[in-house]
Coordinates of C-alpha atoms (C1' of nucleotides) in Angstrom, one line a residue:
Chain A
M1 CA 17.0 31.3 -11.1
K2 CA 13.4 31.9 -10.4
K3 CA 11.9 35.1 -9.4
K4 CA 8.6 36.7 -9.8
S5 CA 8.6 38.6 -6.7
T6 CA 5.8 38.7 -4.2
A7 CA 5.7 41.4 -1.8
R8 CA 3.1 43.7 -3.2
P9 CA 0.1 43.4 -0.9
G10 CA -3.0 42.3 -2.5
E11 CA -1.2 40.9 -5.5
P12 CA -0.7 37.2 -6.4
S13 CA 2.2 36.0 -4.3
L14 CA 4.6 33.4 -5.7
P15 CA 7.7 32.2 -4.0
L16 CA 11.0 33.8 -4.9
L17 CA 12.8 30.5 -5.1
R18 CA 11.5 27.3 -6.5
P19 CA 13.0 23.9 -5.7
L20 CA 14.6 21.9 -8.6
S21 CA 12.2 19.3 -9.9
T22 CA 13.3 15.9 -11.2
V23 CA 11.7 12.6 -12.0
D24 CA 13.5 9.3 -11.3
V25 CA 12.4 5.9 -12.3
A26 CA 13.4 2.6 -10.7
I27 CA 13.1 0.3 -13.6
F28 CA 13.0 -3.4 -12.7
T29 CA 13.2 -6.5 -14.8
V30 CA 14.2 -10.1 -14.5
R31 CA 17.3 -11.4 -16.2
A32 CA 18.9 -14.8 -15.7
D33 CA 16.6 -15.6 -12.7
R34 CA 17.6 -12.4 -10.9
L35 CA 15.8 -9.2 -10.2
H36 CA 17.7 -6.3 -11.8
V37 CA 17.4 -2.5 -11.7
L38 CA 18.5 -0.1 -14.4
L39 CA 21.4 2.2 -13.4
V40 CA 22.9 5.0 -15.4
Q41 CA 26.3 6.5 -14.8
R42 CA 26.5 10.2 -14.2
N43 CA 28.5 12.5 -16.3
D44 CA 32.1 13.1 -15.4
E45 CA 32.2 16.8 -16.4
P46 CA 33.4 19.2 -13.7
G47 CA 30.6 20.9 -12.0
E48 CA 28.2 18.0 -12.4
P49 CA 27.2 16.6 -9.0
C50 CA 28.2 13.0 -8.2
P51 CA 30.4 12.6 -11.3
G52 CA 30.9 9.1 -12.4
Q53 CA 28.5 7.6 -9.9
W54 CA 25.7 5.3 -10.7
A55 CA 22.1 6.5 -10.3
L56 CA 18.5 5.7 -11.0
A57 CA 17.3 6.7 -14.5
G58 CA 15.9 10.2 -14.3
G59 CA 16.4 13.9 -14.9
F60 CA 14.8 17.2 -14.7
V61 CA 11.1 17.8 -15.4
D62 CA 10.9 19.6 -18.7
V63 CA 8.0 22.0 -18.4
D64 CA 7.7 22.3 -22.2
K65 CA 7.9 18.6 -23.1
D66 CA 6.1 17.1 -20.2
E67 CA 2.4 17.3 -19.8
N68 CA 2.6 16.0 -16.2
L69 CA 4.7 13.9 -13.9
E70 CA 3.7 10.5 -15.2
A71 CA 4.3 11.6 -18.8
C72 CA 7.8 12.7 -17.7
A73 CA 8.4 9.3 -16.2
L74 CA 7.2 7.6 -19.3
R75 CA 9.5 9.7 -21.4
K76 CA 12.5 8.9 -19.3
L77 CA 11.6 5.2 -19.4
R78 CA 11.2 5.3 -23.2
E79 CA 14.5 7.2 -23.6
K80 CA 16.4 4.6 -21.6
T81 CA 14.8 1.3 -22.6
G82 CA 12.5 1.9 -25.6
V83 CA 9.7 0.4 -23.6
T84 CA 6.4 2.3 -24.0
S85 CA 3.9 0.4 -22.0
P86 CA 5.2 -0.8 -18.8
Y87 CA 3.7 -1.3 -15.4
L88 CA 4.3 2.1 -13.9
E89 CA 3.5 3.2 -10.3
Q90 CA 4.3 6.3 -8.4
L91 CA 6.5 5.5 -5.4
G92 CA 6.7 8.9 -3.8
C93 CA 8.7 12.0 -3.6
W94 CA 11.9 13.0 -1.8
G95 CA 12.7 16.6 -1.4
G96 CA 14.9 18.8 0.8
K97 CA 17.7 21.3 1.2
S98 CA 20.6 19.0 1.1
R99 CA 20.0 16.0 -1.2
D100 CA 21.5 17.8 -4.2
P101 CA 24.4 20.2 -4.0
R102 CA 22.8 22.4 -6.5
G103 CA 20.1 23.4 -4.0
W104 CA 16.7 22.6 -2.6
S105 CA 15.4 19.8 -4.9
V106 CA 12.5 17.4 -5.1
T107 CA 12.6 14.1 -7.0
H108 CA 9.3 12.4 -8.0
V109 CA 10.0 8.7 -8.1
Y110 CA 8.2 6.1 -10.1
F111 CA 8.9 2.4 -10.3
A112 CA 8.4 0.4 -13.5
L113 CA 8.3 -3.3 -14.2
I114 CA 9.2 -4.4 -17.7
P115 CA 9.0 -7.8 -19.2
T116 CA 11.9 -10.1 -19.4
D117 CA 11.9 -10.1 -23.2
A118 CA 11.9 -6.3 -23.4
A119 CA 14.9 -5.9 -21.2
T120 CA 17.4 -5.5 -23.9
K121 CA 20.4 -3.3 -23.9
P122 CA 19.7 0.0 -22.2
V123 CA 21.0 3.1 -23.9
S124 CA 22.8 6.0 -22.2
G125 CA 21.5 9.5 -22.7
A126 CA 22.3 13.1 -22.0
N127 CA 24.5 13.8 -19.0
T128 CA 25.3 10.1 -18.6
T129 CA 28.1 8.0 -19.8
G130 CA 26.7 4.6 -19.5
A131 CA 23.8 2.4 -18.4
K132 CA 23.6 -1.2 -17.1
W133 CA 21.3 -3.7 -15.6
E134 CA 22.4 -4.2 -12.0
P135 CA 21.4 -7.4 -10.1
I136 CA 19.6 -6.9 -6.8
S137 CA 20.7 -8.9 -3.9
K138 CA 19.0 -9.3 -0.5
H139 CA 19.8 -5.8 0.6
G140 CA 20.0 -3.8 -2.5
V141 CA 22.7 -3.2 -4.9
K142 CA 26.5 -3.4 -4.6
E143 CA 27.2 0.1 -6.1
A144 CA 27.1 3.2 -4.0
L145 CA 24.5 5.4 -5.7
A146 CA 24.4 9.1 -6.3
F147 CA 22.4 11.6 -4.3
D148 CA 19.9 9.8 -2.0
H149 CA 19.2 7.1 -4.6
E150 CA 20.3 4.3 -2.4
Q151 CA 17.6 5.2 0.1
I152 CA 15.1 5.6 -2.8
L153 CA 16.1 2.2 -4.3
T154 CA 15.7 0.6 -0.9
A155 CA 12.2 2.1 -0.7
A156 CA 11.4 0.8 -4.2
I157 CA 12.5 -2.7 -3.5
T158 CA 10.6 -2.7 -0.2
R159 CA 7.5 -1.5 -1.9
L160 CA 7.9 -4.1 -4.6
R161 CA 8.5 -7.0 -2.2
N162 CA 5.7 -6.0 0.1
K163 CA 3.2 -5.6 -2.7
V164 CA 4.1 -8.9 -4.3
E165 CA 2.8 -10.6 -1.2
Y166 CA -0.8 -9.5 -2.1
T167 CA -0.8 -8.4 -5.7
S168 CA -0.1 -9.7 -9.2
L169 CA 2.8 -7.4 -9.8
P170 CA 5.3 -10.2 -10.9
A171 CA 3.0 -10.9 -13.8
F172 CA 4.3 -7.6 -15.3
L173 CA 7.8 -9.0 -15.4
L174 CA 6.8 -11.7 -17.8
P175 CA 6.3 -11.8 -21.5
R176 CA 2.7 -11.5 -22.8
E177 CA 2.1 -15.2 -22.6
F178 CA 3.4 -17.4 -19.8
T179 CA 2.7 -20.6 -17.9
L180 CA 1.6 -20.8 -14.3
S181 CA 5.0 -22.2 -13.4
E182 CA 6.7 -19.2 -14.9
L183 CA 4.4 -16.9 -13.0
Q184 CA 5.2 -18.7 -9.8
H185 CA 8.9 -18.5 -10.6
S186 CA 8.6 -14.8 -11.1
Y187 CA 7.0 -14.5 -7.6
E188 CA 9.8 -16.6 -6.1
I189 CA 12.5 -14.4 -7.7
V190 CA 11.1 -11.2 -6.3
L191 CA 10.2 -12.6 -2.9
G192 CA 13.4 -14.5 -2.6
R193 CA 11.7 -17.6 -1.3
K194 CA 9.9 -20.7 -2.6
L195 CA 6.1 -20.9 -2.8
E196 CA 4.0 -24.0 -2.6
K197 CA 2.7 -25.0 -6.0
S198 CA -0.8 -26.1 -5.2
A199 CA -1.7 -23.1 -3.1
F200 CA -0.2 -20.8 -5.6
R201 CA -2.3 -22.2 -8.5
T202 CA -5.5 -22.2 -6.5
R203 CA -5.0 -18.6 -5.5
V204 CA -4.1 -17.4 -8.9
L205 CA -6.9 -19.2 -10.7
S206 CA -9.5 -18.1 -8.2
T207 CA -9.0 -14.5 -9.2
E208 CA -9.6 -12.5 -12.4
L209 CA -5.8 -12.3 -12.9
V210 CA -5.1 -14.6 -15.9
T211 CA -7.0 -16.2 -18.7
P212 CA -5.8 -19.2 -20.7
V213 CA -4.9 -18.8 -24.4
P214 CA -5.3 -21.8 -26.7
R215 CA -1.6 -22.6 -26.8
F216 CA 0.8 -24.7 -24.8
K217 CA 4.4 -24.3 -24.0
E218 CA 6.3 -27.3 -25.3
G219 CA 9.4 -28.7 -23.7
P220 CA 11.1 -32.0 -22.8
N221 CA 8.2 -32.8 -20.6
R222 CA 4.5 -32.4 -20.4
P223 CA 3.4 -29.2 -22.2
A224 CA 2.0 -26.4 -20.0
Q225 CA -1.0 -24.3 -20.6
L226 CA -0.2 -20.7 -21.6
Y227 CA -2.0 -17.8 -20.0
R228 CA -2.1 -14.0 -20.4
L229 CA -3.2 -11.2 -18.1
K230 CA -6.9 -10.5 -18.2
S231 CA -6.4 -6.7 -17.9
A232 CA -3.0 -5.6 -19.3
N233 CA -2.2 -2.8 -16.9
S234 CA -3.9 -3.0 -13.6
P235 CA -2.8 -5.4 -11.0
V236 CA -5.0 -7.7 -9.0
F237 CA -5.1 -7.5 -5.2
F238 CA -5.4 -10.7 -3.1
Q239 CA -7.2 -10.7 0.2
R240 CA -4.4 -12.3 2.1
T241 CA -0.7 -12.2 2.0
F242 CA 1.1 -15.4 0.9
K243 CA 2.4 -16.4 4.2
P244 CA 1.0 -15.0 7.4
A245 CA 3.9 -14.1 9.7
E246 CA 3.8 -14.4 13.5
G247 CA 1.3 -12.0 15.1
Chain B
M1 CA 20.2 14.4 -17.1
K2 CA 18.2 17.2 -18.7
K3 CA 19.3 20.3 -20.3
K4 CA 17.6 23.4 -21.5
S5 CA 20.2 25.1 -19.7
T6 CA 22.7 27.8 -19.0
A7 CA 24.0 26.2 -22.2
R8 CA 27.8 26.4 -21.8
P9 CA 29.1 23.0 -22.7
G10 CA 30.8 21.2 -19.9
E11 CA 29.1 23.4 -17.3
P12 CA 26.4 22.3 -14.8
S13 CA 23.2 22.3 -16.7
L14 CA 20.1 23.4 -14.9
P15 CA 16.6 23.8 -16.3
L16 CA 15.6 27.4 -17.2
L17 CA 12.1 26.9 -15.8
R18 CA 11.2 25.1 -12.6
P19 CA 7.7 24.0 -11.7
L20 CA 6.0 25.6 -8.7
S21 CA 6.3 23.4 -5.6
T22 CA 3.6 23.2 -3.0
V23 CA 2.7 20.8 -0.2
D24 CA -0.9 20.0 0.7
V25 CA -2.1 18.1 3.7
A26 CA -5.3 16.2 3.9
I27 CA -6.0 16.4 7.7
F28 CA -8.5 13.9 9.0
T29 CA -10.2 13.7 12.3
V30 CA -13.4 12.3 13.8
R31 CA -16.0 14.7 15.2
A32 CA -19.4 13.7 16.3
D33 CA -19.0 10.1 14.9
R34 CA -18.1 11.4 11.5
L35 CA -14.9 11.5 9.6
H36 CA -14.0 15.1 8.8
V37 CA -11.3 16.8 6.7
L38 CA -9.9 20.2 7.2
L39 CA -10.7 22.7 4.5
V40 CA -9.4 26.2 4.1
Q41 CA -11.0 28.9 2.0
R42 CA -8.9 30.6 -0.5
N43 CA -8.3 34.3 -0.6
D44 CA -10.7 36.4 -2.6
E45 CA -8.1 38.9 -3.9
P46 CA -8.0 39.5 -7.6
G47 CA -5.3 37.5 -9.3
E48 CA -5.4 34.7 -6.8
P49 CA -6.4 31.4 -8.5
C50 CA -9.7 29.8 -7.3
P51 CA -10.8 32.8 -5.2
G52 CA -13.1 32.0 -2.4
Q53 CA -13.0 28.2 -3.1
W54 CA -12.3 25.6 -0.5
A55 CA -9.1 23.7 -0.6
L56 CA -6.9 21.3 1.3
A57 CA -4.5 22.9 3.8
G58 CA -1.3 23.7 2.1
G59 CA 0.9 26.2 0.3
F60 CA 4.3 26.8 -1.3
V61 CA 7.4 25.1 -0.2
D62 CA 9.6 27.6 1.6
V63 CA 13.2 26.8 0.7
D64 CA 14.4 28.9 3.6
K65 CA 12.1 27.6 6.3
D66 CA 11.6 24.0 5.3
E67 CA 14.4 21.5 5.7
N68 CA 12.5 18.9 3.6
L69 CA 9.0 18.0 2.4
E70 CA 7.9 16.3 5.5
A71 CA 9.0 19.2 7.6
C72 CA 7.0 21.5 5.3
A73 CA 3.9 19.3 5.8
L74 CA 4.4 19.4 9.6
R75 CA 4.8 23.2 9.5
K76 CA 1.5 23.5 7.6
L77 CA -0.3 21.2 9.9
R78 CA 1.0 23.0 12.9
E79 CA 0.0 26.4 11.5
K80 CA -3.5 25.2 10.8
T81 CA -4.3 23.1 13.8
G82 CA -1.6 23.5 16.4
V83 CA -1.0 19.7 16.4
T84 CA 2.7 18.8 16.4
S85 CA 2.8 15.0 16.5
P86 CA 0.2 13.5 14.2
Y87 CA 0.2 10.4 12.2
L88 CA 1.6 11.7 8.9
E89 CA 2.0 9.7 5.7
Q90 CA 3.0 10.8 2.3
L91 CA 0.2 10.2 -0.2
G92 CA 1.9 11.1 -3.4
C93 CA 2.4 13.9 -5.8
W94 CA 0.4 15.5 -8.5
G95 CA 2.1 17.6 -11.1
G96 CA 1.4 19.0 -14.5
K97 CA 1.0 21.9 -16.9
S98 CA -2.6 22.7 -16.2
R99 CA -3.6 22.0 -12.6
D100 CA -2.7 25.6 -11.6
P101 CA -3.3 28.6 -13.8
R102 CA 0.0 30.1 -12.6
G103 CA 1.9 27.5 -14.5
W104 CA 3.5 24.0 -14.3
S105 CA 3.1 23.0 -10.7
V106 CA 3.6 20.0 -8.5
T107 CA 1.9 19.4 -5.2
H108 CA 3.4 17.0 -2.7
V109 CA 0.5 15.6 -0.7
Y110 CA 0.5 14.1 2.8
F111 CA -2.3 12.9 4.9
A112 CA -2.5 13.3 8.6
L113 CA -4.7 11.7 11.2
I114 CA -5.2 13.7 14.4
P115 CA -6.9 12.7 17.6
T116 CA -10.5 13.5 18.3
D117 CA -9.6 15.6 21.3
A118 CA -7.0 17.6 19.4
A119 CA -9.4 18.6 16.7
T120 CA -10.3 22.0 18.1
K121 CA -11.0 25.1 16.1
P122 CA -8.8 25.4 13.0
V123 CA -7.2 28.7 12.3
S124 CA -7.0 30.4 9.0
G125 CA -3.7 31.6 7.7
A126 CA -2.0 33.5 4.9
N127 CA -3.9 33.5 1.6
T128 CA -7.0 32.1 3.2
T129 CA -10.0 33.6 4.7
G130 CA -11.4 30.8 6.7
A131 CA -11.1 27.2 7.7
K132 CA -13.5 24.5 8.7
W133 CA -14.0 20.8 9.5
E134 CA -16.0 19.3 6.6
P135 CA -17.7 16.0 7.1
I136 CA -16.9 13.3 4.7
S137 CA -19.8 11.3 3.2
K138 CA -19.6 8.2 1.2
H139 CA -18.2 9.8 -1.9
G140 CA -16.2 12.7 -0.5
V141 CA -17.2 16.2 0.4
K142 CA -20.1 18.4 -0.7
E143 CA -18.0 21.4 -1.6
A144 CA -16.4 21.8 -5.0
L145 CA -12.7 22.1 -4.2
A146 CA -10.0 24.3 -5.8
F147 CA -7.4 23.1 -8.3
D148 CA -7.4 19.3 -8.5
H149 CA -8.0 19.0 -4.8
E150 CA -11.2 17.0 -5.2
Q151 CA -9.3 14.3 -7.0
I152 CA -6.6 14.4 -4.4
L153 CA -9.0 14.2 -1.5
T154 CA -10.7 11.2 -3.2
A155 CA -7.3 9.5 -3.4
A156 CA -6.6 10.3 0.3
I157 CA -10.0 8.9 1.4
T158 CA -9.4 5.8 -0.8
R159 CA -6.0 5.3 0.7
L160 CA -7.3 5.7 4.2
R161 CA -10.2 3.3 3.7
N162 CA -8.1 0.7 2.0
K163 CA -5.4 0.9 4.6
V164 CA -7.8 0.7 7.5
E165 CA -8.7 -2.8 6.3
Y166 CA -5.3 -4.1 7.2
T167 CA -3.7 -1.6 9.5
S168 CA -4.2 0.1 12.8
L169 CA -4.6 3.6 11.4
P170 CA -7.9 4.4 13.2
A171 CA -6.1 4.2 16.4
F172 CA -4.4 7.5 15.5
L173 CA -7.8 9.2 15.5
L174 CA -8.4 8.4 19.1
P175 CA -7.1 10.1 22.3
R176 CA -4.1 8.6 24.0
E177 CA -6.1 6.2 26.0
F178 CA -9.1 4.4 24.7
T179 CA -11.2 1.3 25.1
L180 CA -11.4 -1.6 22.6
S181 CA -15.0 -0.6 21.9
E182 CA -13.9 2.9 21.1
L183 CA -11.2 1.6 18.8
Q184 CA -13.7 -0.6 17.0
H185 CA -16.1 2.3 16.7
S186 CA -13.2 4.3 15.1
Y187 CA -12.8 1.5 12.5
E188 CA -16.5 1.5 11.8
I189 CA -16.6 5.2 11.3
V190 CA -13.8 5.2 8.7
L191 CA -15.0 2.0 7.0
G192 CA -18.6 3.0 7.0
R193 CA -19.7 -0.5 8.1
K194 CA -20.1 -2.5 11.3
L195 CA -17.5 -5.0 12.5
E196 CA -18.1 -8.1 14.6
K197 CA -17.0 -7.6 18.1
S198 CA -15.5 -10.9 18.9
A199 CA -13.4 -11.2 15.7
F200 CA -12.3 -7.6 16.1
R201 CA -11.0 -8.1 19.7
T202 CA -9.2 -11.3 18.9
R203 CA -7.5 -9.7 16.0
V204 CA -6.4 -6.5 17.8
L205 CA -5.2 -8.4 20.9
S206 CA -3.3 -10.9 18.9
T207 CA -1.0 -8.2 17.6
E208 CA 1.5 -5.8 19.2
L209 CA -0.9 -2.9 18.6
V210 CA -2.1 -2.0 22.0
T211 CA -1.2 -2.5 25.6
P212 CA -3.5 -2.1 28.6
V213 CA -3.0 0.8 31.1
P214 CA -4.1 0.2 34.7
R215 CA -7.2 2.3 34.3
F216 CA -10.8 1.7 33.4
K217 CA -13.4 3.9 31.6
E218 CA -16.4 4.2 33.9
G219 CA -19.9 4.7 32.7
P220 CA -23.5 3.7 33.5
N221 CA -22.4 0.1 32.8
R222 CA -19.6 -2.3 33.3
P223 CA -16.3 -0.3 33.2
A224 CA -14.0 -1.0 30.2
Q225 CA -10.3 -1.6 30.2
L226 CA -8.3 1.3 28.8
Y227 CA -5.5 0.7 26.3
R228 CA -2.8 2.8 24.6
L229 CA -0.8 2.2 21.5
K230 CA 2.4 0.3 22.1
S231 CA 4.4 2.4 19.6
A232 CA 3.1 5.9 19.3
N233 CA 3.7 6.6 15.7
S234 CA 4.0 3.5 13.5
P235 CA 1.0 1.6 12.5
V236 CA 0.6 -2.2 12.7
F237 CA -0.2 -4.2 9.6
F238 CA -2.5 -7.2 9.8
Q239 CA -2.1 -10.2 7.6
R240 CA -5.6 -10.2 6.3
T241 CA -8.2 -7.7 5.5
F242 CA -11.2 -7.5 7.6
K243 CA -13.6 -8.9 5.2
P244 CA -12.5 -10.9 2.2
A245 CA -14.5 -9.8 -0.9
E246 CA -15.5 -12.1 -3.7
G247 CA -12.6 -13.4 -5.7
Chain C
dA1 C1' -34.1 -6.2 39.1
dA2 C1' -33.4 -3.7 34.7
dA3 C1' -30.5 -1.5 31.5
dA4 C1' -26.4 -1.2 29.3
dT5 C1' -22.1 -2.2 27.7
dA6 C1' -17.8 -5.3 28.4
dG7 C1' -15.9 -9.3 27.4
dT8 C1' -15.9 -14.7 26.2
dG9 C1' -16.9 -19.4 24.0
dT10 C1' -18.4 -22.2 20.3
dC11 C1' -19.3 -23.5 15.7
dT12 C1' -18.7 -23.0 10.8
dC13 C1' -16.5 -21.7 6.6
dT14 C1' -12.7 -20.3 3.9
dT15 C1' -8.2 -20.8 2.5
dA16 C1' -3.1 -21.4 3.0
dG17 C1' 0.3 -24.8 3.5
dA18 C1' 2.1 -29.5 3.3
dC19 C1' 2.6 -33.3 0.6
dA20 C1' 1.5 -37.1 -2.0
dC21 C1' -0.5 -38.4 -5.9
dT22 C1' -1.7 -38.6 -11.1
dA23 C1' -0.9 -36.9 -16.1
dT24 C1' 1.5 -36.1 -20.3
dT25 C1' 5.2 -35.1 -22.9
dC26 C1' 10.3 -36.2 -24.8
dC27 C1' 14.0 -39.2 -24.8
Chain D
dG1 C1' 10.3 -47.3 -19.2
dG2 C1' 12.7 -43.1 -17.2
dA3 C1' 13.1 -38.3 -16.6
dA4 C1' 11.0 -34.2 -16.1
dT5 C1' 7.6 -31.0 -15.4
dA6 C1' 2.3 -30.1 -15.3
dG7 C1' -1.4 -30.3 -12.7
dT8 C1' -4.8 -32.3 -8.8
dG9 C1' -6.6 -34.2 -4.3
dT10 C1' -6.6 -34.7 0.5
dC11 C1' -5.7 -33.4 5.1
dT12 C1' -4.7 -30.0 8.6
dA13 C1' -4.4 -25.6 10.9
dA14 C1' -5.4 -20.7 11.5
dG15 C1' -8.3 -17.2 11.5
dA16 C1' -12.9 -14.6 10.2
dG17 C1' -17.7 -14.3 10.9
dA18 C1' -21.9 -15.3 13.2
dC19 C1' -24.1 -15.5 17.4
dA20 C1' -25.1 -16.7 21.8
dC21 C1' -23.6 -16.5 26.1
dT22 C1' -21.6 -14.6 30.7
dA23 C1' -19.8 -10.5 33.6
dT24 C1' -19.9 -6.2 35.9
dT25 C1' -21.2 -1.9 36.6
dT26 C1' -25.1 2.1 37.4
dT27 C1' -29.7 3.4 38.4

DNA sequence: AAAATAGTGTCTCTTAGACACTATTCC
DNA sequence: GGAATAGTGTCTAAGAGACACTATTTT
C-alpha cells in the first residue's frame, strides 16, 4: 500500500499507512407514499468483503477523477441514478480499525434527496450485482446491511427526520411544481405523522420557501395552486419545530 | 465499488492511491469573557507545508494508535490541552485535490468545548513550534490560517453559534458548578448579544438541563444558587430558538 | 442605608394547534 | 346536488420578550 517513509529528521513526515477512503451516499426518495433509500448489492466474488449483502451506494474516492469529496458523492449519485442536481448534504464520517476487514478505513457520508419523478430504475455498477429502492419503516430497513451501514443509515434517517421538523427538506422530494397539499403530504411521509393543514399553510407561506406559479393542478375537485421553490438548492429554516414536545 | 486496482479480475480491488487522512479539532473555551480557539503554529522546517503559519490543532490519523476517528480527536485534544473529557462533536470533513500541497487529503474535523478552568496553558507538540489561545471576534480570527483552516474555523464558529440558539452547549464552557447568571453570561459571550434574564431562567429551568446542588456562590451581594448539568456529556435541545428572526 | 446581584410577577405579542367553516371544481 | 379537496377564520394555549418589581447578601 502506501509508503513514503518519514523518519529522516527535519524532512517532511508523512504517515507510513493511510486509511482507505470511501464515499457513501444515502439516497432518499418517495415512492408510493413511502420513504425509500437506494441499496446496492455487493459483489459475490471471493475476497470481496460482505459478499452479496446490501449496502448504501458508494465506493472508493478516486484521487484522479474526484476533485473533492462532494464531487465524488455527486459522481456516485449520478452513476447510480442519473440524477445530477439533487439536494445533497454531508452527514459525517465514520472511520476506524475494524469497520472494514480490508483495514483502517474512513467513509465520508452524504445524504441526498431526489424528486419522486426522478426516482426511476436505479442501475447497478462496478462491484455490485444489483440495486433497489428499499422502503423505510419506523426503525430503518428490513435488510441487514454491509459494514456499519446500518448504523450510518440510522444516523441519516435520524438527521432527516430531525431536520424536517424545522426545515424545508421535504420540498426536495417533490417534482419541480407542487401544491401545498402535496408538500404537506411529503412532510407527513417523512415525519410519520399527520400535520394540521391550517398551521402548515400559514407557516410555509410566511417564509421565503415557495412562490406560486401561474398554473393549477386539476383533479376531480377544486383545482389547487401550484408552487415552486424560491431557491432551488438551499433549504429554509423555520424558527420553531412543528410540534413542541414536553419540556 | 471502485477499482483502479491490483487488477486481477475476481480479486479484491483496492485503490492504488489513498488520500492523506488527518483529524483537526477546533477547541473552544472562554477566557476573560471572550470566546477563544486553540491555534498551533506549524513547523518552520523546509518541506513542511505552510511553515510558521497558525492552524487548528490536528495531525495525521495514526492507524496503529487510533481505534477510530473520535479516539484520534480525543488523543489530539489530550496532547494539546490535557483535557480528557470535553464536549466533543463531529463537525464534518473536508477533502480534495488541492487543500494540501502534499496531495489529495481529507481532514476529519471535530469541535470541542472545554471548561474555563481547564483552559490552562496549551502545549506545543510534534511539527509545531507553539500554541496559543486566540480570541474570536465577530468574523473569526485575526491570523491567516494554514491550509483551508480559515474556512473550517468559520464553519465551526457558525455551527457553534447556530446550535447555541437551541441547545445547552454553552454549559460545557463552564466549570462543573455554576450559577444561572454565569450560564446566561456564557450564552451571551458565544452569541455576542444580551439575553433577557427572566425568559432565560424560565427556559433553562423548564428543561432537564441543570439540577441545583446544595451550595451557593457567595459574593458582595445576594448569594446565588449553584447548579450542575444533569447529564454530563449530552446537550439539551430546546424547542425554539432564543430569538425568532424575521420570516 | 447603599450597592449589587439574585430571583419573580405581569403584561403583551407571536404563533402553533384545533376545528369549523367557506370555496370551487368534477360528476 | 353530492363528493372531494382547496383554502380561510376564529379561538385557545404556550412561550418569548420587555420590564418592573421584590429578595438577600456585603460593606
